[in-house]
Coordinates of C-alpha atoms and ligand atoms in Angstrom, one line a residue:
M228 CA 99.8 106.1 99.9
Y229 CA 97.5 103.3 101.7
V230 CA 100.3 101.7 103.2
E231 CA 99.7 101.0 106.7
R232 CA 102.7 99.3 108.6
L233 CA 105.3 96.2 108.2
V234 CA 104.6 93.1 109.9
C235 CA 106.8 90.1 110.7
V236 CA 105.8 87.0 108.6
N237 CA 106.8 84.7 111.1
C238 CA 105.5 86.3 114.8
G239 CA 103.6 89.2 113.5
N240 CA 105.6 91.9 115.2
E241 CA 104.8 95.4 113.7
F242 CA 107.0 98.2 112.2
S243 CA 106.3 101.6 110.9
P244 CA 107.0 101.9 107.1
D245 CA 109.2 104.9 107.8
D246 CA 111.3 102.4 109.8
V247 CA 114.7 101.4 108.1
V248 CA 114.2 97.8 109.0
Y249 CA 114.6 94.6 107.0
E250 CA 114.2 91.8 109.6
C251 CA 112.2 91.3 112.7
R252 CA 113.8 91.1 116.0
C253 CA 113.0 87.3 115.4
G254 CA 115.2 87.1 112.7
S255 CA 112.4 86.8 110.0
L256 CA 111.6 89.0 107.2
L257 CA 108.9 91.9 107.0
D258 CA 105.7 92.2 104.8
V259 CA 104.1 95.4 103.9
V260 CA 100.3 95.6 104.6
Y261 CA 98.0 98.3 103.4
D262 CA 94.5 99.5 104.3
Y263 CA 92.7 97.4 101.7
E264 CA 89.3 99.2 102.5
E265 CA 90.5 102.7 101.7
I266 CA 92.0 101.1 98.4
K267 CA 89.1 99.6 97.4
D268 CA 86.9 103.2 98.0
H269 CA 89.3 105.0 95.9
L270 CA 89.6 102.5 93.2
D271 CA 87.9 103.8 89.7
I272 CA 87.3 100.4 88.1
Q273 CA 86.5 102.0 84.6
K274 CA 89.6 104.0 84.7
F275 CA 91.6 100.9 86.1
R276 CA 90.1 98.8 83.1
K277 CA 91.0 101.2 80.2
T278 CA 94.8 102.3 81.7
P279 CA 97.4 100.3 79.7
P280 CA 99.2 98.3 82.4
T281 CA 102.9 99.6 83.7
V282 CA 104.1 99.1 87.2
W283 CA 102.8 102.8 88.3
K284 CA 99.3 102.3 87.1
Y285 CA 98.9 100.3 90.3
A286 CA 100.5 103.1 92.5
D287 CA 97.5 102.7 94.9
F288 CA 98.9 99.2 95.8
L289 CA 102.5 100.5 96.2
P290 CA 104.3 101.8 99.4
A291 CA 106.5 104.8 97.8
P292 CA 105.8 107.6 95.6
K293 CA 106.9 107.5 91.9
K294 CA 110.7 109.1 92.0
V295 CA 112.7 107.2 89.5
S296 CA 111.6 105.1 86.3
L297 CA 112.8 104.0 83.5
G298 CA 109.3 102.7 81.8
E299 CA 109.3 99.5 83.8
G300 CA 106.4 96.9 83.4
G301 CA 103.7 96.7 80.6
T302 CA 105.5 93.4 79.4
P303 CA 103.5 91.2 77.0
L304 CA 101.7 88.2 78.0
L305 CA 102.2 86.3 74.9
P306 CA 100.0 83.1 73.9
C307 CA 102.2 80.2 72.8
K308 CA 99.7 77.7 71.0
R309 CA 102.1 75.8 68.9
L310 CA 104.5 75.4 71.7
G311 CA 101.5 74.7 74.2
E312 CA 100.1 72.1 71.9
M313 CA 103.4 70.4 71.7
L314 CA 103.9 70.4 75.6
S315 CA 100.0 69.3 76.3
A316 CA 99.1 72.4 77.8
P317 CA 97.7 74.3 75.0
S318 CA 96.5 77.2 77.1
L319 CA 100.0 78.4 77.8
Y320 CA 100.9 82.2 78.1
I321 CA 104.6 83.3 78.5
K322 CA 104.9 86.7 80.5
N323 CA 108.0 88.2 78.8
E324 CA 109.8 90.1 81.7
G325 CA 112.8 90.1 79.4
Q326 CA 111.3 93.6 77.8
N327 CA 111.9 95.4 80.8
P328 CA 114.3 98.3 80.7
T329 CA 117.3 96.3 81.9
G330 CA 115.9 93.1 80.5
S331 CA 114.5 91.5 83.9
F332 CA 111.8 91.8 86.4
K333 CA 114.1 93.2 88.9
D334 CA 113.3 96.3 87.2
R335 CA 109.8 96.5 88.9
G336 CA 111.2 96.1 92.3
M337 CA 113.9 98.7 91.8
T338 CA 111.6 101.5 90.5
V339 CA 110.0 101.2 93.9
G340 CA 112.8 100.1 96.2
V341 CA 114.9 103.2 94.9
S342 CA 112.0 105.6 94.8
K343 CA 111.6 104.5 98.6
A344 CA 115.4 105.1 99.2
L345 CA 115.3 108.8 97.7
T346 CA 111.9 109.2 100.0
L347 CA 113.7 107.9 103.1
G348 CA 116.7 110.1 102.1
F349 CA 119.6 107.9 101.1
G350 CA 122.2 108.7 98.8
M351 CA 123.7 105.1 98.4
V352 CA 122.4 101.9 97.6
A353 CA 123.7 98.1 97.7
C354 CA 122.8 94.8 96.9
A355 CA 124.2 91.2 96.5
S356 CA 123.4 89.6 93.2
T357 CA 123.8 86.6 90.8
G358 CA 123.6 89.3 88.1
N359 CA 120.1 90.7 87.4
T360 CA 119.6 92.5 90.7
S361 CA 122.6 94.2 90.2
A362 CA 122.2 95.2 86.8
S363 CA 118.7 96.6 87.4
L364 CA 119.9 98.4 90.9
A365 CA 122.9 100.0 88.8
A366 CA 120.8 101.5 86.3
Y367 CA 118.0 102.8 88.8
A368 CA 120.7 104.0 91.1
A369 CA 122.5 106.0 87.7
R370 CA 118.9 107.5 87.0
A371 CA 118.5 108.9 90.5
G372 CA 122.3 110.2 91.2
M373 CA 123.0 107.8 93.6
R374 CA 126.1 105.6 94.6
C375 CA 125.5 101.9 94.0
F376 CA 127.7 99.1 95.7
V377 CA 127.1 95.5 93.9
F378 CA 128.6 92.4 95.7
L379 CA 128.7 89.7 93.1
P380 CA 130.2 85.8 93.3
A381 CA 133.3 86.2 91.3
G382 CA 133.3 84.2 88.0
K383 CA 129.5 83.4 88.3
V384 CA 127.8 86.2 86.7
A385 CA 126.4 86.0 83.1
A386 CA 128.6 88.5 80.9
G387 CA 125.7 90.8 79.8
K388 CA 124.8 91.5 83.6
L389 CA 128.4 92.2 84.4
A390 CA 128.5 94.5 81.7
Q391 CA 125.2 96.3 82.7
A392 CA 126.6 97.0 86.4
L393 CA 129.8 98.4 84.9
I394 CA 128.6 100.9 82.2
Y395 CA 125.9 102.0 84.7
G396 CA 128.6 103.0 86.8
A397 CA 128.0 100.7 89.9
E398 CA 130.8 100.0 92.3
V399 CA 131.4 96.1 91.5
I400 CA 132.8 94.0 94.2
P401 CA 133.2 90.7 93.1
I402 CA 133.8 88.1 96.3
D403 CA 135.2 84.6 96.2
A404 CA 132.1 83.1 97.4
N405 CA 128.7 82.2 96.3
F406 CA 125.5 84.3 96.3
D407 CA 124.3 83.2 99.9
V408 CA 127.9 84.7 101.3
C409 CA 127.7 87.7 99.4
L410 CA 124.3 88.5 100.7
S411 CA 125.5 87.9 104.3
I412 CA 128.4 90.4 103.5
V413 CA 126.1 93.2 102.0
R414 CA 123.8 92.9 104.7
E415 CA 126.5 93.9 107.3
V416 CA 127.9 96.4 105.2
C417 CA 124.6 98.2 105.0
R418 CA 124.1 97.9 108.9
E419 CA 127.3 99.5 109.3
A420 CA 127.8 102.1 106.3
G421 CA 124.4 103.5 106.1
I422 CA 123.6 102.4 102.8
Y423 CA 120.3 101.2 101.7
L424 CA 120.0 97.7 101.0
L425 CA 117.8 96.5 97.9
N426 CA 118.1 92.9 97.9
S427 CA 114.7 91.0 98.5
V428 CA 115.1 91.0 102.3
N429 CA 113.9 94.9 101.5
P430 CA 110.2 94.7 101.9
F431 CA 109.3 97.6 99.7
R432 CA 111.1 96.2 96.6
L433 CA 108.9 92.9 96.3
E434 CA 105.8 95.4 96.2
G435 CA 107.0 96.5 92.8
Q436 CA 107.2 93.0 91.7
K437 CA 103.8 91.9 92.7
T438 CA 102.7 94.3 89.6
I439 CA 103.4 91.2 87.4
A440 CA 100.0 89.6 88.9
F441 CA 98.0 92.8 88.3
E442 CA 99.1 92.7 84.7
I443 CA 98.4 89.1 84.2
F444 CA 95.1 89.7 85.7
D445 CA 94.4 93.0 83.3
Q446 CA 96.0 91.4 80.2
L447 CA 94.2 87.9 80.6
G448 CA 91.0 89.6 82.0
R449 CA 91.0 87.0 84.6
V450 CA 93.0 85.0 86.8
P451 CA 94.9 81.7 85.2
D452 CA 94.7 78.3 86.9
T453 CA 98.7 78.2 87.3
I454 CA 101.8 80.1 87.5
V455 CA 105.0 78.7 86.9
V456 CA 108.0 80.6 88.5
P457 CA 111.6 79.9 88.6
V458 CA 112.6 80.2 92.2
G459 CA 116.2 81.4 93.4
N460 CA 115.9 83.5 96.8
G461 CA 112.1 83.0 96.6
G462 CA 111.0 86.6 96.6
N463 CA 109.3 86.7 93.4
I464 CA 107.3 83.8 93.9
F465 CA 106.0 85.4 97.0
A466 CA 105.3 88.8 95.3
I467 CA 103.1 87.4 92.5
W468 CA 101.1 85.2 94.8
K469 CA 100.5 88.4 97.0
G470 CA 99.6 90.5 94.0
F471 CA 96.9 88.0 93.4
M472 CA 95.7 87.9 96.9
E473 CA 95.4 91.8 97.0
L474 CA 92.9 91.5 93.7
R475 CA 90.7 89.2 95.5
E476 CA 91.1 91.4 98.7
V477 CA 89.8 94.6 97.2
G478 CA 86.9 92.4 95.4
L479 CA 88.1 92.5 91.8
T480 CA 88.1 88.8 91.9
D481 CA 87.4 85.4 94.0
E482 CA 90.1 83.3 92.3
V483 CA 93.6 82.8 93.1
P484 CA 96.1 80.9 91.0
R485 CA 98.0 77.8 92.2
M486 CA 101.6 79.1 92.5
I487 CA 104.3 76.7 91.3
G488 CA 108.0 77.0 91.7
V489 CA 110.9 75.5 89.8
Q490 CA 114.2 75.2 90.8
A491 CA 117.6 73.6 89.1
E492 CA 118.6 70.4 90.4
G493 CA 121.6 71.5 91.7
A494 CA 120.1 74.5 93.7
N495 CA 116.8 73.2 95.0
P496 CA 116.6 74.1 98.6
I497 CA 112.7 74.8 98.7
V498 CA 111.9 71.5 97.0
R499 CA 114.1 69.7 99.5
T500 CA 112.3 71.5 102.0
L501 CA 108.9 70.6 100.7
V502 CA 109.8 67.2 99.9
A503 CA 111.0 66.4 103.7
G504 CA 107.8 68.4 105.1
S505 CA 110.5 70.3 107.3
R506 CA 109.8 73.3 109.6
E507 CA 113.3 74.6 108.8
L508 CA 115.0 75.2 105.5
E509 CA 117.0 72.3 103.8
V510 CA 119.9 74.4 102.8
V511 CA 122.0 73.3 99.8
E512 CA 125.5 74.4 101.0
R513 CA 127.3 74.2 97.2
P514 CA 124.8 75.3 94.6
E515 CA 125.9 74.5 91.1
T516 CA 123.9 75.1 88.1
V517 CA 124.1 76.4 84.4
A518 CA 121.4 78.8 85.6
T519 CA 123.6 81.0 87.3
A520 CA 120.5 83.5 88.5
I521 CA 119.2 81.1 90.4
R522 CA 122.3 79.2 92.0
I523 CA 121.2 80.0 95.5
G524 CA 121.4 77.6 98.2
R525 CA 120.2 79.4 101.1
P526 CA 117.1 81.4 99.9
V527 CA 116.3 84.2 102.5
N528 CA 112.6 84.2 101.3
W529 CA 112.2 80.7 102.2
M530 CA 109.5 81.3 104.5
K531 CA 107.4 83.4 102.1
T532 CA 108.1 81.0 99.4
L533 CA 106.6 78.1 101.3
R534 CA 103.5 80.2 102.3
A535 CA 102.6 81.2 98.7
I536 CA 102.9 77.5 97.5
R537 CA 101.5 75.9 100.4
E538 CA 98.5 78.4 100.8
S539 CA 97.9 78.3 96.9
G540 CA 97.7 74.6 96.5
G541 CA 100.9 74.8 94.6
T542 CA 104.5 72.8 94.6
A543 CA 107.8 73.0 93.6
I544 CA 109.9 70.8 91.5
S545 CA 113.5 70.4 90.3
V546 CA 114.6 70.1 86.6
S547 CA 118.1 69.5 85.3
D548 CA 120.7 71.6 83.6
D549 CA 120.1 69.7 80.2
E550 CA 116.3 70.1 80.7
I551 CA 116.6 73.8 81.2
L552 CA 118.9 74.2 78.1
R553 CA 116.5 72.0 76.1
A554 CA 113.5 74.3 76.9
Q555 CA 115.7 77.6 76.5
E556 CA 116.4 76.3 73.0
I557 CA 112.7 75.1 72.0
L558 CA 111.1 78.3 73.5
A559 CA 113.5 80.4 70.9
R560 CA 112.9 77.9 68.2
V561 CA 109.0 77.4 68.3
E562 CA 107.8 80.8 69.7
G563 CA 110.5 83.3 68.8
I564 CA 111.4 84.3 72.5
F565 CA 114.8 84.1 74.1
V566 CA 115.3 83.7 77.6
E567 CA 118.2 83.0 79.7
P568 CA 118.6 79.5 81.4
A569 CA 117.1 80.2 84.8
S570 CA 113.9 81.9 83.0
A571 CA 113.6 78.4 80.8
A572 CA 113.5 76.5 84.0
S573 CA 109.8 77.7 84.3
L574 CA 109.2 75.9 81.0
A575 CA 111.2 72.8 81.5
G576 CA 109.0 72.7 84.9
L577 CA 106.0 73.1 83.1
K578 CA 106.9 70.0 80.7
K579 CA 107.6 67.7 83.9
L580 CA 104.4 69.1 85.6
V581 CA 102.4 67.9 82.5
F582 CA 104.2 64.5 82.1
E583 CA 103.5 63.9 85.7
G584 CA 99.8 64.8 85.5
E585 CA 100.2 67.6 87.9
V586 CA 99.1 70.0 85.1
E587 CA 96.1 69.1 83.2
K588 CA 95.3 69.8 79.7
D589 CA 92.4 72.5 80.2
E590 CA 94.2 74.8 82.5
T591 CA 95.5 78.2 81.7
V592 CA 98.9 78.3 82.5
V593 CA 101.2 81.3 82.6
C594 CA 105.1 80.9 82.7
I595 CA 107.0 83.8 84.0
A596 CA 110.1 84.1 81.6
T597 CA 111.9 86.4 84.2
G598 CA 115.0 87.6 82.1
H599 CA 116.3 88.3 78.5
G600 CA 118.2 85.6 76.8
L601 CA 121.0 88.3 75.7
K602 CA 121.9 88.3 79.0
D603 CA 124.0 85.4 78.9
P604 CA 125.0 84.5 75.1
S605 CA 127.9 82.3 75.9
V606 CA 125.5 79.5 77.3
V607 CA 124.3 79.3 73.5
T608 CA 127.3 79.9 71.7
S609 CA 129.2 77.2 73.9
R610 CA 126.2 74.7 72.8
I611 CA 125.6 75.8 69.0
S612 CA 128.6 76.1 66.9
L613 CA 129.0 78.8 64.5
P614 CA 128.8 77.4 60.5
E615 CA 132.1 77.4 58.6
P616 CA 132.1 80.8 56.7
V617 CA 131.3 80.5 53.0
P618 CA 133.3 82.0 50.0
P619 CA 131.7 85.2 48.4
N620 CA 130.9 83.1 45.6
M621 CA 127.3 82.4 44.4
D622 CA 127.7 78.8 43.5
E623 CA 129.0 78.1 47.0
V624 CA 126.4 80.2 48.5
F625 CA 123.6 78.1 46.9
R626 CA 125.4 74.8 47.6
R627 CA 125.3 75.8 51.3
I628 CA 121.6 76.9 51.4
R629 CA 120.3 74.0 49.3
T630 CA 121.6 71.6 51.9
R631 CA 119.4 73.6 54.6
M632 CA 116.0 74.2 53.1
Ligands
AN7_931 C1 116.3 85.6 85.6 O1 119.8 88.7 90.7 O2 118.6 86.7 92.7 O3 113.3 83.8 93.6 O4 120.4 88.4 92.5 O5 117.5 86.6 87.7 O6 113.1 86.1 93.5 O7 115.2 85.3 93.6 C2 118.2 86.9 90.6 C3 117.1 86.0 90.5 C4 114.5 84.0 88.2 C5 114.8 84.1 90.9 N1 114.9 84.4 87.3 O8 113.9 85.1 91.6 C6 119.5 88.3 91.4 C7 118.7 87.1 91.6 C8 116.1 85.1 86.8 C9 116.6 85.9 88.1 C10 115.3 84.6 89.6 C11 116.5 85.5 89.3 P1 113.8 85.1 93.1

């Protein structure tokens, strides 16, 4: 392990990586710092280039030894020529995180976070979640033989995600409140009850998620110009940016991409904060969107998010629920990639960015498809109705298909 220390992103205060600490005395979150010179000295570039990508390929850049895994990472980076041409962004790629073990990018964080929990000697883990975090944590906790508690906004979690948390045996605790309230509750629960917290306030979990950047670099053979990411709590956009910064730090590249965050119009605190040029977070008290995964009004990682966006020369934009649903449909129909609404936000955002001249034709753009479409089938079945049944009669069958050819 080349991990050195935890550093507060606000005041620079330092902690040991063996401390169970999620925030600094000043209230801000912590980041993990490594001995990059050591990593650089030990990096076998030939072997590195030949090894196929998975989360644990990048163990040198991770803060805990591998203790629990479900075969996460190694998701495809899919060139989308036809869709790219339709959108005037011909060098478009989709990083399909829906192909992770529980169907979202959260698995990259949980393999590392739960491994860290085991290393620290915890027997219980918990999180608040809009759905995917709970599905992922429940699976990794099951695999590790740990007790798992998940706090969910009652009635606002997609059916597939809820089914996952239940079948993996987590203790599901629905709360009559939104995600932001659930998170403040679980933070207190973990403080009081000796349970390890695995929301993105946990500095180690995000370390696993930065492997998205390493994989994109490996698969593309270079750093893309622009990364477009849906933003909820804002942990993932920071993690991906950090991954690219580390590749530069160890001398594998000179480039860092521009990080662009996309939020739903009804849940866009980061966009509001950027537009206002504010030093404080512009909280959205009652977040609302069809993309329930990113129905978040008080993103705990807001400082990290703004740093990634500002330092990379990026931006953040909002898209409407209607734009999100149309992007979801077009991605499925034109490229055969079915993503959940929150993930489609990145594509809806790209469309808008091209229209506004923010993204140019010659740019290589990677949209992060964060979660699988099967997580939330009701958004599709409530929009696209099932055709009337046809009697088992060949004349009737041919009549039906001729009208559709
Ligand atoms: C599909 O599961 O916050 O900006 O509790 O499930 O790192 O929060 C999910 C977030 C994007 C936003 N896409 O990532 C949770 C949760 C999907 C997601 C995000 C989420 P962050």
